[in-house]
Coordinates of C-alpha atoms and ligand atoms in Angstrom, one line a residue:
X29 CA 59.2 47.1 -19.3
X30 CA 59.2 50.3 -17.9
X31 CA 60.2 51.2 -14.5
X32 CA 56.6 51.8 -13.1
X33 CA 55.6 48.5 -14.5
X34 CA 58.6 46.5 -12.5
X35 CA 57.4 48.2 -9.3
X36 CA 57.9 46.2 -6.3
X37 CA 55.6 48.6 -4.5
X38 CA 52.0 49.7 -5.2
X39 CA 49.0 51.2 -2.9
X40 CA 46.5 47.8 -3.7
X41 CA 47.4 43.9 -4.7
X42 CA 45.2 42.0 -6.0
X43 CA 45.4 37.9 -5.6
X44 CA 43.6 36.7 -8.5
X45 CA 42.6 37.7 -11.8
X46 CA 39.1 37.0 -11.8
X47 CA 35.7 38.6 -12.0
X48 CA 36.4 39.1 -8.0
X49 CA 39.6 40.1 -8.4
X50 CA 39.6 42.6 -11.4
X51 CA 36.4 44.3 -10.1
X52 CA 38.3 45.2 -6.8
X53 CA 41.5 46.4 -8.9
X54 CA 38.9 48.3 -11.2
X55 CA 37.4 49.8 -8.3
X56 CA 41.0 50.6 -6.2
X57 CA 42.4 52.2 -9.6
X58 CA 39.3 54.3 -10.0
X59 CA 39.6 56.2 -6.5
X60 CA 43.4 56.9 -8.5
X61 CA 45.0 53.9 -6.0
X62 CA 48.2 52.3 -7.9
X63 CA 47.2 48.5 -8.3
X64 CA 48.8 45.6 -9.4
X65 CA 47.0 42.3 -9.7
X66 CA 48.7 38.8 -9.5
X67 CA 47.5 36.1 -11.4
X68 CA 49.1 32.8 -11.1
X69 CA 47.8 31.5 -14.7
X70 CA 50.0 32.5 -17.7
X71 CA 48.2 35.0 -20.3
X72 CA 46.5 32.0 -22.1
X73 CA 45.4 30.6 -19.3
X74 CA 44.0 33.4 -17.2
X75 CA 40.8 34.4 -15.8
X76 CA 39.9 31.5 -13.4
X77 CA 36.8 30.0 -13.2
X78 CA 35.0 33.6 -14.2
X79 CA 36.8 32.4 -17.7
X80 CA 34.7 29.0 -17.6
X81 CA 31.6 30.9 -16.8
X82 CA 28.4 31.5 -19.2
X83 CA 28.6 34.9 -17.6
X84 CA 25.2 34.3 -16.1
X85 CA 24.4 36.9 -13.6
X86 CA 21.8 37.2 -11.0
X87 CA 20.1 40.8 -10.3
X88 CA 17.5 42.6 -9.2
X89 CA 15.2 44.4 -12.1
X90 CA 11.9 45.6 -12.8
X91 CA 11.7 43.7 -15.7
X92 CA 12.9 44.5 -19.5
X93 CA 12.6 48.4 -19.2
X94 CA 14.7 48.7 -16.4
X95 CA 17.8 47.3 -17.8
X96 CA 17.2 47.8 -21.7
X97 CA 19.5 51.2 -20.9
X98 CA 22.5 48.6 -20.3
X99 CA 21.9 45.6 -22.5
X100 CA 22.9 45.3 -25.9
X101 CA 20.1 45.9 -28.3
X102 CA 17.9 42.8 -29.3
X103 CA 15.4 42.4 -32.6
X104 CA 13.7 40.2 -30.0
X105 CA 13.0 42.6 -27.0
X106 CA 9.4 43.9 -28.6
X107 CA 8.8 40.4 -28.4
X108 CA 9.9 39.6 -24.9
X109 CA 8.4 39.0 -21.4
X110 CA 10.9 39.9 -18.7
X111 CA 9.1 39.2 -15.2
X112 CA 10.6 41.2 -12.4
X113 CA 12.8 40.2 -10.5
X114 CA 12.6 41.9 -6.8
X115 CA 15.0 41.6 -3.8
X116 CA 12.7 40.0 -1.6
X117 CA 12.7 37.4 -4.7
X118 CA 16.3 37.0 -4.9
X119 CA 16.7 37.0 -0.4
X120 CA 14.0 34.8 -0.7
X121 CA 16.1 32.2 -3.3
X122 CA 19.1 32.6 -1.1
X123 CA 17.0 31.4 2.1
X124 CA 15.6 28.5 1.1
X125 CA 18.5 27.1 -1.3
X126 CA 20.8 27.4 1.4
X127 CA 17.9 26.3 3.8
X128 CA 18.4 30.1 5.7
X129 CA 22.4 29.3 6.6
X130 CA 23.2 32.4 3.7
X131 CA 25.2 35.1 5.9
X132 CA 21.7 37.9 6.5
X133 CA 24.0 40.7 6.1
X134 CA 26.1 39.6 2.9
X135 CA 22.7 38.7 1.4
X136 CA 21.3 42.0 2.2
X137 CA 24.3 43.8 0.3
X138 CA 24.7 41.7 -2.7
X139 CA 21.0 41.9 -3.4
X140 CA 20.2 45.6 -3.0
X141 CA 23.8 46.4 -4.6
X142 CA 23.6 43.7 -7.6
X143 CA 21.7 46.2 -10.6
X144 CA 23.9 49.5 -9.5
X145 CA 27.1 46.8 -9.6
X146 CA 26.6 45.6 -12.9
X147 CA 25.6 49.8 -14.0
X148 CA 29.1 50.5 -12.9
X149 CA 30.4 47.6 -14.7
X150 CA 29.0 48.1 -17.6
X151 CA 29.9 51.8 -17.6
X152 CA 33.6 50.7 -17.5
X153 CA 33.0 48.8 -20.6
X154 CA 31.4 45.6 -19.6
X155 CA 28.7 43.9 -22.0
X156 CA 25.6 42.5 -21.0
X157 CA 22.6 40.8 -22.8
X158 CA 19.4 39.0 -22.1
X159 CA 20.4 35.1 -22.1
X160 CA 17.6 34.0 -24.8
X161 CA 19.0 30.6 -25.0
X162 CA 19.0 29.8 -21.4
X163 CA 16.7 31.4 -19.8
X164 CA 13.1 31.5 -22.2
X165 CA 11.4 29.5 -24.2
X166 CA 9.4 30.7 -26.9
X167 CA 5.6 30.8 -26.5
X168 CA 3.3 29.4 -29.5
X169 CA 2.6 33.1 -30.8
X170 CA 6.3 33.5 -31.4
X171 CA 7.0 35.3 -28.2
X172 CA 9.4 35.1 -25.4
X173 CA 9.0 34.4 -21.5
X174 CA 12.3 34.4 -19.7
X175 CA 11.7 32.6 -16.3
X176 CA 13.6 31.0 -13.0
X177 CA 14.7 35.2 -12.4
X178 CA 18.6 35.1 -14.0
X179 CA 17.8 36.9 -17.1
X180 CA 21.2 39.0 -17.5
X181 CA 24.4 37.8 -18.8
X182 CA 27.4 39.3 -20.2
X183 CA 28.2 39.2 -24.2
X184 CA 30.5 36.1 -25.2
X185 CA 29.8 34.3 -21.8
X186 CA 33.0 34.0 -19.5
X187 CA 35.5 34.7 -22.3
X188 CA 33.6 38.0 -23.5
X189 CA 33.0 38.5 -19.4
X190 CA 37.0 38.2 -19.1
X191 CA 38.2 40.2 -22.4
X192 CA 36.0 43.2 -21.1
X193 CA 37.6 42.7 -17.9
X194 CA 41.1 42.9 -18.8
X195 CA 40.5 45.4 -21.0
X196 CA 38.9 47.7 -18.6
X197 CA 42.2 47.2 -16.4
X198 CA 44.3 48.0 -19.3
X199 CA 42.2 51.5 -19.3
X200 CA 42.8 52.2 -15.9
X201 CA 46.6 51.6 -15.9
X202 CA 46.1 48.5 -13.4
X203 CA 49.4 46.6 -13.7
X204 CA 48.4 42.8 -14.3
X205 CA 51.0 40.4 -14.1
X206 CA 50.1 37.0 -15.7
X207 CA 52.4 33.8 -14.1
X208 CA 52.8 35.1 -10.7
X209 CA 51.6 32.6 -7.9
X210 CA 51.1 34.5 -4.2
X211 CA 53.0 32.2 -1.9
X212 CA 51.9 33.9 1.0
X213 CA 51.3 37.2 2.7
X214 CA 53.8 39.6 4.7
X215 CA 52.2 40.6 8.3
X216 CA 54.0 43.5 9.9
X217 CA 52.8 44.3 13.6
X218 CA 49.6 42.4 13.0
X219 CA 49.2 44.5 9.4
X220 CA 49.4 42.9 6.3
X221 CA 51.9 44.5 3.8
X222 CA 52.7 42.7 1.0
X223 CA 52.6 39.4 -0.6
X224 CA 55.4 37.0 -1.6
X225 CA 55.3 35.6 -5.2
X226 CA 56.9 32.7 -7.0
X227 CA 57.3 32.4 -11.2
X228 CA 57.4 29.7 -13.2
X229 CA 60.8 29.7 -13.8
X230 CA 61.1 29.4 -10.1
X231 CA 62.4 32.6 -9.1
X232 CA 60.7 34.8 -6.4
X233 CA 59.7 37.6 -5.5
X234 CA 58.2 40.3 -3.0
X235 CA 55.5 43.4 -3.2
X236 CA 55.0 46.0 -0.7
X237 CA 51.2 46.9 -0.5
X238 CA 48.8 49.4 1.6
X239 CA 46.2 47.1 1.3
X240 CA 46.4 43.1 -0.2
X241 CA 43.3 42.2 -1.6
X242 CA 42.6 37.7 -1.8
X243 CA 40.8 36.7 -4.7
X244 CA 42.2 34.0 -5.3
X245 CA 39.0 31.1 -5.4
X246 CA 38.3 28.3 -2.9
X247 CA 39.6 25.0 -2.8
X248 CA 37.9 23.1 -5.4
X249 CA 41.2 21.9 -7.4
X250 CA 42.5 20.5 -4.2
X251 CA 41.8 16.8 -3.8
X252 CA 43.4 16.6 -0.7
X253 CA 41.2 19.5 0.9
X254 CA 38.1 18.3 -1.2
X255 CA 38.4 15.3 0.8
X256 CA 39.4 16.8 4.5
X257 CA 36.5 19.4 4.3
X258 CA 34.0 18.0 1.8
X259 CA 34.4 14.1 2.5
X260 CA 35.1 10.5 1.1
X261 CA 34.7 10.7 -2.6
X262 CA 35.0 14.1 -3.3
X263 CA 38.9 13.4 -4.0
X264 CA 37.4 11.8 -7.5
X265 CA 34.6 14.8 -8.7
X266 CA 36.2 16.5 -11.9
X267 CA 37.2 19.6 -11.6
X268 CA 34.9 22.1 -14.6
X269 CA 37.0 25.4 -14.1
X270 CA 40.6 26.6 -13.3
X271 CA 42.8 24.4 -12.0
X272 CA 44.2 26.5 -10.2
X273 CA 42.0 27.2 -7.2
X274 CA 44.0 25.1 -4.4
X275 CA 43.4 27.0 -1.2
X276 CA 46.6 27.6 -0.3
X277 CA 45.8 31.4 0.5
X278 CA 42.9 30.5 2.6
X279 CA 45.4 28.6 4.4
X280 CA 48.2 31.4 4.2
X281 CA 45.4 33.9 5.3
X282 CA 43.8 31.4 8.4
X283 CA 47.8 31.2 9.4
X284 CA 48.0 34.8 10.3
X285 CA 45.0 35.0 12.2
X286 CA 41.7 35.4 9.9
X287 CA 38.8 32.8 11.0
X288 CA 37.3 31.0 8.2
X289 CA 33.8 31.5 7.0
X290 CA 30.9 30.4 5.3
X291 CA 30.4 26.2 5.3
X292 CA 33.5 24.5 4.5
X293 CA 31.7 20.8 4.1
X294 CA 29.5 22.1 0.9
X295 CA 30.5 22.9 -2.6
X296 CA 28.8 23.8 -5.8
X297 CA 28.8 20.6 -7.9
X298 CA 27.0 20.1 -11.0
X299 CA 25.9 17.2 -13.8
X300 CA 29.0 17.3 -16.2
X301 CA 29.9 15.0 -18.9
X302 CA 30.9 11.7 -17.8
X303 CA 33.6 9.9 -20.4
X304 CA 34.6 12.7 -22.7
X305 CA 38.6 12.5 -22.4
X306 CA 39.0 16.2 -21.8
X307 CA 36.3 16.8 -19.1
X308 CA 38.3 18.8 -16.6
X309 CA 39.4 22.1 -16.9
X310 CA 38.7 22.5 -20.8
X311 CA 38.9 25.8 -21.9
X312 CA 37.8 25.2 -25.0
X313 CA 34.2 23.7 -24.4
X314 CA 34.3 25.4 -21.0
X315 CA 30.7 25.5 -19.4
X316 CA 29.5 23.0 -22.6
X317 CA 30.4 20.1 -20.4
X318 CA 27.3 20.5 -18.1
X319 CA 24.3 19.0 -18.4
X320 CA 21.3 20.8 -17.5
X321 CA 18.3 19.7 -19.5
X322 CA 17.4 17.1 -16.6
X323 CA 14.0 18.8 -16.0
X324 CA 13.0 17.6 -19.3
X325 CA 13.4 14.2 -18.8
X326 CA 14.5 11.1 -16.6
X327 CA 18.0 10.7 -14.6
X328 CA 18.6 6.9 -13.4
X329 CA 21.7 5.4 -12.1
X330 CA 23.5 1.9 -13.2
X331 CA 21.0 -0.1 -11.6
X332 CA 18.6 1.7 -13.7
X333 CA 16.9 3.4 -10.9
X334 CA 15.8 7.5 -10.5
X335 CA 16.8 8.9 -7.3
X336 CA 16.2 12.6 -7.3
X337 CA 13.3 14.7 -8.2
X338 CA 14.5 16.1 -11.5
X339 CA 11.5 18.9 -11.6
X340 CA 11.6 19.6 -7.8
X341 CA 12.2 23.5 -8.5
X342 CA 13.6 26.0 -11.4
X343 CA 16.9 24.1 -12.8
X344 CA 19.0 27.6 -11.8
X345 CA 17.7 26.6 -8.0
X346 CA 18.5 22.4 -8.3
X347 CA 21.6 22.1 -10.6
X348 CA 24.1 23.3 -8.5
X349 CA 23.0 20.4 -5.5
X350 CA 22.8 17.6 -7.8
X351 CA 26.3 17.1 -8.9
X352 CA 26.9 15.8 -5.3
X353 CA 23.8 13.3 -5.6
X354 CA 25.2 11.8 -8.6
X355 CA 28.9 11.3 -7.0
X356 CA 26.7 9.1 -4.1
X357 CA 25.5 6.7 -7.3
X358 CA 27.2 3.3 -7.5
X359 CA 30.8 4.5 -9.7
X360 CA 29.5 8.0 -9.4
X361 CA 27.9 7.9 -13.1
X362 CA 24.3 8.4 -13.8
X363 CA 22.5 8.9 -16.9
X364 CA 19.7 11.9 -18.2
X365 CA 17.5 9.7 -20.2
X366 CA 14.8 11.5 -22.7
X367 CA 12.8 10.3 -25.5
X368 CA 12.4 12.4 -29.1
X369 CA 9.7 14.4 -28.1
X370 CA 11.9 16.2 -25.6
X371 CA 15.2 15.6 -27.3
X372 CA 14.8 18.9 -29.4
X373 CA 14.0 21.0 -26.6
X374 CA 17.5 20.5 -25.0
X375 CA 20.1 23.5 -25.3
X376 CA 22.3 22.8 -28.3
X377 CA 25.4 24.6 -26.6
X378 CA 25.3 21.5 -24.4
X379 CA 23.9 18.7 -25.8
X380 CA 24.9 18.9 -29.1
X381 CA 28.4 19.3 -27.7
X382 CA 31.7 17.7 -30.0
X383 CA 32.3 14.4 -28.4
X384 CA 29.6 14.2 -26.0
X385 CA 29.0 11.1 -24.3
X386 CA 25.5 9.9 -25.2
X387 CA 23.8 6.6 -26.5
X388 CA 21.2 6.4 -28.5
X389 CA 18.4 3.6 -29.6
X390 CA 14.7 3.1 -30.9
X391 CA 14.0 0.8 -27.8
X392 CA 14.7 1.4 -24.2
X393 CA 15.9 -2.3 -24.1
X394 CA 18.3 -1.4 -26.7
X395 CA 19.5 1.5 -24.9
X396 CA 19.6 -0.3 -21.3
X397 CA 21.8 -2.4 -23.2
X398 CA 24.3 0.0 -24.7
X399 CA 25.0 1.7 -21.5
X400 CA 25.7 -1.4 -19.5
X401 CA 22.3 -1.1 -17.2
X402 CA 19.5 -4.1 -16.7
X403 CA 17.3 -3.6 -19.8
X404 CA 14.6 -5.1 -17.3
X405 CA 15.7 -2.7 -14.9
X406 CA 15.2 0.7 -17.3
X407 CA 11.9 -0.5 -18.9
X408 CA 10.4 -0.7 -15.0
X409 CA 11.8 2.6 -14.1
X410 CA 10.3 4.4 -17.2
X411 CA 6.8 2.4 -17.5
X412 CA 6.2 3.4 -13.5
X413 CA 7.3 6.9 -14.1
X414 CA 5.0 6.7 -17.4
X415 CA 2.4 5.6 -15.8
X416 CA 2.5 7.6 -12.5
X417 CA 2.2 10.7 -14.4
X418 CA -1.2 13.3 -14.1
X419 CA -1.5 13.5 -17.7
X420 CA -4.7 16.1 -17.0
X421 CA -2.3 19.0 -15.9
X422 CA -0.6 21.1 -18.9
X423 CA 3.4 20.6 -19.5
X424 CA 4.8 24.3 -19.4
X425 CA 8.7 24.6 -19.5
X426 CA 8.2 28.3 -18.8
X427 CA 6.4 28.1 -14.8
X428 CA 6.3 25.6 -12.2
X429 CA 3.1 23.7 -14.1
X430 CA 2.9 21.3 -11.1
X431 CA 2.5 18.3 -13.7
X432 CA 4.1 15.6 -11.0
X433 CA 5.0 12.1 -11.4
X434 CA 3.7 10.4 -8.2
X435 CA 6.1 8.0 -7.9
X436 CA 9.1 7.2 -5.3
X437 CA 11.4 10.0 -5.5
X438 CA 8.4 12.1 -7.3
X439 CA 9.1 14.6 -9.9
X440 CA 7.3 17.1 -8.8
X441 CA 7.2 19.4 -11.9
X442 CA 7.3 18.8 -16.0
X443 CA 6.6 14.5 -15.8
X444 CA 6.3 13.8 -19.7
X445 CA 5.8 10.6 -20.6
X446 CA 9.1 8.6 -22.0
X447 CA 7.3 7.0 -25.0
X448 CA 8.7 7.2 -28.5
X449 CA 11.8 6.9 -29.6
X450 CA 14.3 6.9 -30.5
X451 CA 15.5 7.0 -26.8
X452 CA 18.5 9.3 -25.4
X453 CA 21.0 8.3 -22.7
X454 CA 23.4 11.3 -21.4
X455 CA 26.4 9.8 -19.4
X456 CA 27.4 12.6 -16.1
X457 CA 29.1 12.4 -13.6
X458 CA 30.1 14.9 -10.5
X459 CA 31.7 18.5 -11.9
X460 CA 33.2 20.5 -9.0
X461 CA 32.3 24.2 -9.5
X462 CA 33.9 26.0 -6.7
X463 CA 33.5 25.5 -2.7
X464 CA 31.5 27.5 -0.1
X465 CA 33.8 28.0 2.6
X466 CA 35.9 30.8 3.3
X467 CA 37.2 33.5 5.2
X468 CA 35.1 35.7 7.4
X469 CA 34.8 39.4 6.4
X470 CA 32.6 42.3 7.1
X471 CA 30.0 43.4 4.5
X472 CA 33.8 45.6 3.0
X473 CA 35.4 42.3 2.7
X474 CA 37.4 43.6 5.8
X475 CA 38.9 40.1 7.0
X476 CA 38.1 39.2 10.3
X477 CA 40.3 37.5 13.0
X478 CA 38.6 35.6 15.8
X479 CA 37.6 38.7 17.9
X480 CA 36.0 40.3 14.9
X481 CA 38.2 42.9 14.6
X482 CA 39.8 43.2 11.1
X483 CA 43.4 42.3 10.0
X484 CA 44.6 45.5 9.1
X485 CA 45.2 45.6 5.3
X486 CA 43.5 42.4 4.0
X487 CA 40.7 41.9 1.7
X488 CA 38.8 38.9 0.2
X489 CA 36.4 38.9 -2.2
X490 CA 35.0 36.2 -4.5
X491 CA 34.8 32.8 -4.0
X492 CA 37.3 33.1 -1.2
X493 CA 34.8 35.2 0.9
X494 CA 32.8 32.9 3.2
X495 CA 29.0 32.7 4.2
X496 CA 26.6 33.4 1.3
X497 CA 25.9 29.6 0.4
X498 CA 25.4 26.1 1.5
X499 CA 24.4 23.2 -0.1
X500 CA 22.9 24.5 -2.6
X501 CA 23.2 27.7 -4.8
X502 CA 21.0 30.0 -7.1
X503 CA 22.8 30.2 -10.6
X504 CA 24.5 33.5 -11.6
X505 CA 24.9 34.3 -7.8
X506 CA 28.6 33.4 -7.9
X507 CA 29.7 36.6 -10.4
X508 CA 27.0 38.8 -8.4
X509 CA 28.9 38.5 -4.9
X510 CA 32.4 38.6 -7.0
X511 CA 31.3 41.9 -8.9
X512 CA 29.4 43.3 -5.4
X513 CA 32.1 42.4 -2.7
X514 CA 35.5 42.8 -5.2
X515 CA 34.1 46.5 -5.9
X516 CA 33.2 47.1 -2.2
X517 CA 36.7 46.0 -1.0
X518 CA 38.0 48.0 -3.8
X519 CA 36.4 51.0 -2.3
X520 CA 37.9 50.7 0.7
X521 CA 41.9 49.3 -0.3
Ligands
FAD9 C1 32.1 25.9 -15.8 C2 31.6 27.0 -14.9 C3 30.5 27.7 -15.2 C4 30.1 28.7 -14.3 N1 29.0 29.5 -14.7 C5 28.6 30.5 -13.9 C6 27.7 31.5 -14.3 O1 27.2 31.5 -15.5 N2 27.3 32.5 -13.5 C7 27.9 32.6 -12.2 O2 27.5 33.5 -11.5 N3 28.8 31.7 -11.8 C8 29.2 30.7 -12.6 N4 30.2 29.9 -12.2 C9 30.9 30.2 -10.9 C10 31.8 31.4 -11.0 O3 32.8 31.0 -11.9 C11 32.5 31.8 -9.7 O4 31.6 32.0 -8.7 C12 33.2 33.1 -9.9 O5 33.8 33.2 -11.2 C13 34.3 33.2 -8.9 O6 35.1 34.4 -9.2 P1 36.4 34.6 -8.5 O7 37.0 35.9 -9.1 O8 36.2 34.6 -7.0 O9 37.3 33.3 -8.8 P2 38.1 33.0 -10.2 O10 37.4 33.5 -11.3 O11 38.3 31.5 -10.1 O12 39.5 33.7 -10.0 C14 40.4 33.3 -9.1 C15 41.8 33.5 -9.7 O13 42.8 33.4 -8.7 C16 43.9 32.8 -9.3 N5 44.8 32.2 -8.3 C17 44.5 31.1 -7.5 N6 45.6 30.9 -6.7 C18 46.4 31.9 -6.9 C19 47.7 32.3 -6.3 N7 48.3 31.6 -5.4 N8 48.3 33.4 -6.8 C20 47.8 34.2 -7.8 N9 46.6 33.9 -8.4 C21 45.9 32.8 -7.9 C22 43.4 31.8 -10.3 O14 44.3 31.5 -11.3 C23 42.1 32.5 -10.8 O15 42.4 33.2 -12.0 C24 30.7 28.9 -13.1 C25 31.9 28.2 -12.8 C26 32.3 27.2 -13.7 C27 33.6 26.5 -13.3

């Protein structure tokens, strides 16, 4: 290694090799700032959650002329229906998912900057596409409607998202150093200055720094802190990214004055596969372990019973609250329950997943049976959703069609009838994604101390910043703010 490389001393570090993380270092390098980026995971295991991703990413667009200049090109486009997505849309998601607690000014920023962000991005290398098998369903001439307003997504999901990243870095001589865990941060007359650093073979280490920049995830690996902030239970949710997002610089950062921000008592927690053995941190089937074809049928617990409205909104608007409503069920298990008809229409990526946990059976008795629930108990649950349903309104995947079950909780949109089999049961459980709380910052990521004054010298960006989301989340928003708020406090490092 040359000597440049070993440098102890740089103008910007980075905490955290993610999308956050390398889209400040990007940004830093680009102003011709020396950067070096700490990542605690070894090469192999690198990229945090952004790794885990599908690269789904929320923006604003005019529809499929306004970003066919930066997606890849598609067979399928002439073809396609790409509604518009405004920024009074994408405010408006924010408000009412989070019930109006989203941060007015953060919102403001990621939405108007979210199209130029992911321009820049991609004119640094980054690959993005139209997400055909997530986001549209194919209408009966053939044709394609994307719907629910997250349309863009990068090529080869969170791995393609990551390769691009790192090798963007690689372009702009940013010095990424795989297996270094941040221990803390070096505060100087109230500045911070530098960052200590531990390896894996236990040695340690310091680096001098203008300007530290924390992107180094929430606390969602943490059990201890899942159950402090989040409550009773939360200790036992399975964790679907990195496993290394502990908090520990949240806590390093609140030590030296920064206030925290955001709501710490809500996460993003999802429908994940139940009993598979490796269903934490699985690199290999990453994002594969959710379940998100709930709209399309039935979810019941082990008394047999429904309990949330599985077509209440747009599943990118519902999934990301209903992880925690399945971790309230009795043992925290629940099962998506579909009949053939709708069988076929769920994503194969998913559901076709190698060993998924799922019973099948021609009766509903039969199925009750295999999944240890009252066979009694099902066949009540399905024949009053069955029959509660107003058969005169037409099923459409595509809009909110308004076809409800009227039944206690309702399902307010896509009821279909549970009728022929043979019957599907899909075991979940709670998958942490990442948690909302964070530190405070400015619309730079300028971290703020009590007073509202910034710390000089430290950043966040990423899941560490604090105060866009609560309860509940609208997918692809988590890479937006981490590409929007990393660049921004790259601007200014
Ligand atoms: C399965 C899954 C699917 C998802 N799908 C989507 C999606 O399609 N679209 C979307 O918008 N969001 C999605 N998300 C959420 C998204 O991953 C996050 O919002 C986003 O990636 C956070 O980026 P980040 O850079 O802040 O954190 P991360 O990508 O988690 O990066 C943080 C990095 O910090 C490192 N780190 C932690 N502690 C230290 C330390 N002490 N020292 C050094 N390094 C440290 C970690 O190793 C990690 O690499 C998904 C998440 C998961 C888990």
């Amino acid at each position: 290694m040359d000597e440049a490389r070993n440098a102890q001393q740089t103008d910007v570090v980075v905490i955290g090799g993610g999308n956050a993380g390398f889209s400040a270092a990007h940004a830093a390098a680009q102003r011709g700032r020396s950067v070096i980026l700490l990542e605690r995971g070894t090469e192999d295991l690198a990229g945090g959650n952004s790794y885990y991703t599908a690269g789904a990413t929320r923006i604003i667009h005019g529809g499929l002329d306004d970003v066919s200049d930066f997606i890849e090109p598609d067979d399928r486009h002439a073809v396609t229906e790409v509604p518009a997505y405004t920024a009074e849309e994408y405010a408006a998601d924010l408000r009412k998912v989070t019930n109006g607690k989203n941060d007015p000014e953060l919102t403001e920023v990621l939405v108007a900057e979210s199209q130029d962000t992911v321009r820049w991005l991609s004119g640094l290398g980054l690959k993005y596409r139209l997400m055909y098998e997530r986001q549209a369903y194919v209408r009966e001439d053939g044709s394609y409607l994307f719907w629910g307003g997250l349309h863009v997504g990068n090529v080869g999901g969170g791995e393609g998202l990551m390769a691009d990243h790192t090798a963007v870095a690689k372009t702009l001589g940013i010095d990424v150093r795989y297996g270094h865990t941040t221990t803390g941060l070096i505060v100087e007359n109230g500045a911070t200055v530098g960052v200590t650093y531990s390896l894996t073979d236990g040695s340690t280490g310091e680096i001098r720094a203008e300007s530290v920049v924390l992107a180094a995830g929430g606390f969602e690996t943490n059990p201890e802190l899942r159950r402090k902030h989040l409550g009773e239970g939360w200790e036992n949710a399975k964790v679907r990214g990195t496993p290394y997002n502990d908090g520990a610089l949240l806590q390093a950062a609140l030590d030296v004055g920064a206030v925290p921000g955001g709501d710490w008592s809500t996460c993003h927690s999802v429908q994940w596969d139940a009993f598979t053995p490796w269903n934490e941190s699985n690199r290999e089937l990453t994002n594969r372990l959710t379940r998100g074809g709930y709209p399309l049928g039935i979810i019941v617990n082990r008394d047999g019973k429904r309990f949330l409205d599985e077509g209440a909104d747009f599943r990118n608007l519902t999934y990301a609250k209903y992880g925690r409503e399945i971790l309230k069920q009795p043992g925290s298990i629940a099962y998506q329950v579909f009949d053939a008809d709708h069988r076929p229409l769920l994503r194969s990526e998913e559901y076709d997943m190698p060993g998924i946990s799922v019973e099948s059976a021609d009766t509903l008795e039969e199925l009750a049976a295999k999944i240890g629930v009252e066979p009694a108990a099902l066949v009540e649950t399905v024949t009053t959703f069955n029959d509660s349903i107003d058969r005169d309104i037409v099923w459409d995947p595509n809009v909110l069609d308004g076809r409800a079950a009227r039944v206690d909780p309702p399902k307010s949109n896509w009821a279909a009838p549970l009728e022929n089999g043979p019957f599907y049961a899909f075991a979940v459980t709670c998958g942490i994604t990442f948690t909302f709380g964070g530190l405070k910052s400015d619309t730079h990521g300028r971290v703020l101390t009590a007073d509202g004054t910034p710390i000089p010298g430290l950043f966040v960006c990423g899941e560490m910043l604090g105060g866009l989301f609560s309860e509940n989340y609208p997918g692809g928003t988590g890479l937006a703010a981490g590409m929007v708020f990393g660049r921004r406090a790259g601007n200014l490092a």
